[in-house]
mmCIF file of C-alpha atoms in Angstrom:
data_model
loop_
_atom_site.group_PDB
_atom_site.id
_atom_site.type_symbol
_atom_site.label_atom_id
_atom_site.label_comp_id
_atom_site.label_asym_id
_atom_site.label_seq_id
_atom_site.Cartn_x
_atom_site.Cartn_y
_atom_site.Cartn_z
ATOM 1 C CA MET A 409 -4.315 -18.492 -22.715
ATOM 2 C CA THR A 410 -5.205 -18.222 -19.047
ATOM 3 C CA VAL A 411 -4.239 -15.300 -16.892
ATOM 4 C CA PRO A 412 -3.376 -16.054 -13.254
ATOM 5 C CA ALA A 413 -5.636 -14.319 -10.759
ATOM 6 C CA ILE A 414 -4.218 -11.781 -8.351
ATOM 7 C CA HIS A 415 -5.628 -12.178 -4.879
ATOM 8 C CA ILE A 416 -5.470 -9.238 -2.513
ATOM 9 C CA SER A 417 -6.307 -10.746 0.806
ATOM 10 C CA GLY A 418 -4.839 -8.498 3.472
ATOM 11 C CA PRO A 419 -1.818 -8.253 5.736
ATOM 12 C CA GLN A 420 -1.139 -11.980 5.858
ATOM 13 C CA ALA A 421 -0.064 -11.827 2.209
ATOM 14 C CA VAL A 422 2.936 -9.596 2.932
ATOM 15 C CA HIS A 423 6.154 -11.300 1.892
ATOM 16 C CA SER A 424 9.041 -9.852 3.844
ATOM 17 C CA PRO A 425 12.406 -11.444 4.590
ATOM 18 C CA VAL A 426 12.283 -10.122 8.138
ATOM 19 C CA LYS A 427 8.720 -11.213 8.949
ATOM 20 C CA ALA A 428 9.682 -14.117 11.235
ATOM 21 C CA GLN A 429 12.116 -11.953 13.204
ATOM 22 C CA SER A 430 9.739 -9.018 13.498
ATOM 23 C CA GLU A 431 7.024 -10.850 15.404
ATOM 24 C CA ALA A 432 9.002 -10.408 18.629
ATOM 25 C CA ASP A 433 10.597 -7.064 17.716
ATOM 26 C CA PRO A 434 8.270 -4.078 18.066
ATOM 27 C CA ALA A 435 10.668 -1.778 16.179
ATOM 28 C CA ARG A 436 10.544 -4.027 13.094
ATOM 29 C CA THR A 437 6.772 -4.306 13.352
ATOM 30 C CA GLU A 438 6.476 -0.536 13.543
ATOM 31 C CA LEU A 439 8.817 -0.174 10.553
ATOM 32 C CA ARG A 440 6.698 -2.601 8.507
ATOM 33 C CA GLU A 441 3.459 -0.825 9.393
ATOM 34 C CA THR A 442 4.957 2.576 8.604
ATOM 35 C CA ALA A 443 6.313 1.344 5.263
ATOM 36 C CA GLN A 444 2.869 -0.053 4.376
ATOM 37 C CA GLN A 445 1.236 3.253 5.302
ATOM 38 C CA PHE A 446 3.727 5.130 3.133
ATOM 39 C CA GLU A 447 3.023 2.763 0.234
ATOM 40 C CA ALA A 448 -0.705 3.388 0.688
ATOM 41 C CA ILE A 449 -0.098 7.152 0.501
ATOM 42 C CA LEU A 450 1.873 6.723 -2.729
ATOM 43 C CA LEU A 451 -0.840 4.548 -4.238
ATOM 44 C CA ARG A 452 -3.584 7.030 -3.262
ATOM 45 C CA GLN A 453 -1.628 9.825 -4.939
ATOM 46 C CA MET A 454 -1.121 7.722 -8.072
ATOM 47 C CA LEU A 455 -4.825 6.911 -8.251
ATOM 48 C CA ALA A 456 -5.811 10.544 -7.661
ATOM 49 C CA SER A 457 -3.472 11.696 -10.437
ATOM 50 C CA ALA A 458 -4.862 9.115 -12.827
ATOM 51 C CA ARG A 459 -8.417 10.152 -11.975
ATOM 52 C CA ASN A 460 -7.653 13.836 -12.640
ATOM 53 C CA VAL A 461 -6.995 13.174 -16.329
ATOM 54 C CA ASP A 462 -9.682 14.795 -18.457
ATOM 55 C CA PHE A 463 -10.401 13.108 -21.773
ATOM 56 C CA GLY A 464 -12.832 15.833 -22.791
ATOM 57 C CA GLY A 465 -15.966 13.823 -22.122
ATOM 58 C CA ASN A 466 -19.030 15.069 -20.311
ATOM 59 C CA ASP A 467 -19.476 13.624 -16.845
ATOM 60 C CA LEU A 468 -22.943 12.160 -16.764
ATOM 61 C CA PHE A 469 -22.878 11.264 -13.088
ATOM 62 C CA GLY A 470 -20.234 13.720 -11.875
ATOM 63 C CA GLY A 471 -20.628 15.612 -8.671
ATOM 64 C CA GLU A 472 -19.238 16.072 -5.195
ATOM 65 C CA SER A 473 -20.725 12.815 -3.889
ATOM 66 C CA ASP A 474 -19.197 10.883 -6.784
ATOM 67 C CA LYS A 475 -15.822 12.472 -6.091
ATOM 68 C CA THR A 476 -16.066 11.587 -2.387
ATOM 69 C CA PHE A 477 -16.972 7.992 -3.231
ATOM 70 C CA HIS A 478 -13.973 7.689 -5.580
ATOM 71 C CA GLU A 479 -11.634 9.095 -2.918
ATOM 72 C CA MET A 480 -12.933 6.665 -0.294
ATOM 73 C CA ARG A 481 -12.711 3.719 -2.689
ATOM 74 C CA ASP A 482 -9.201 4.671 -3.801
ATOM 75 C CA ALA A 483 -8.052 5.067 -0.185
ATOM 76 C CA ARG A 484 -9.360 1.621 0.775
ATOM 77 C CA PHE A 485 -7.901 0.031 -2.356
ATOM 78 C CA ALA A 486 -4.525 1.631 -1.586
ATOM 79 C CA GLU A 487 -4.587 0.320 2.002
ATOM 80 C CA ILE A 488 -5.458 -3.231 0.944
ATOM 81 C CA THR A 489 -2.867 -3.238 -1.823
ATOM 82 C CA ALA A 490 -0.142 -1.898 0.471
ATOM 83 C CA GLN A 491 -0.939 -4.527 3.121
ATOM 84 C CA SER A 492 -0.896 -7.314 0.560
ATOM 85 C CA GLY A 493 2.539 -6.424 -0.775
ATOM 86 C CA GLN A 494 1.401 -6.558 -4.413
ATOM 87 C CA PHE A 495 3.514 -3.593 -5.514
ATOM 88 C CA GLY A 496 6.449 -4.233 -3.198
ATOM 89 C CA PHE A 497 7.099 -0.609 -2.259
ATOM 90 C CA ALA A 498 6.675 -1.317 1.459
ATOM 91 C CA ALA A 499 9.024 -4.321 1.373
ATOM 92 C CA ALA A 500 11.682 -2.287 -0.450
ATOM 93 C CA ILE A 501 11.341 0.581 2.022
ATOM 94 C CA GLU A 502 11.513 -1.850 4.929
ATOM 95 C CA GLN A 503 14.670 -3.505 3.577
ATOM 96 C CA GLN A 504 16.347 -0.141 3.040
ATOM 97 C CA LEU A 505 15.519 1.185 6.514
ATOM 98 C CA GLU A 506 15.992 -1.954 8.621
ATOM 99 C CA ARG A 507 19.728 -1.272 8.868
ATOM 100 C CA PHE A 508 18.912 1.769 11.020
ATOM 101 C CA LEU A 509 17.049 -0.303 13.605
ATOM 102 C CA PRO A 510 18.793 -0.999 16.901
ATOM 103 C CA GLN A 511 20.503 -4.383 16.917
ATOM 104 C CA GLY A 512 19.414 -6.965 19.500
ATOM 105 C CA ASN A 513 21.760 -8.517 22.022
ATOM 106 C CA ASP A 514 21.329 -12.059 20.718
#
């Protein structure tokens, strides 16, 4: 049995139904970026909560520098994941909020 690989390659991987329209509309672009940032915040919080679980083991390499490294790594992972659209939180937020954007005079 083969498992398909998941590729997180950056903002070009975002799949949004309004992507083609948003290239010319700064309000839609700002909405997309804000939704991705919010998704990254959620993911960072999820990762931090998961990392706070204590299984009763002794930390061999624990320390402040290790904690800082984990926070930096988790933050970058959350940003990349949010930009790639892997979880879909940003796309869902964008779809829910796009109805509040001003309508163009097309």
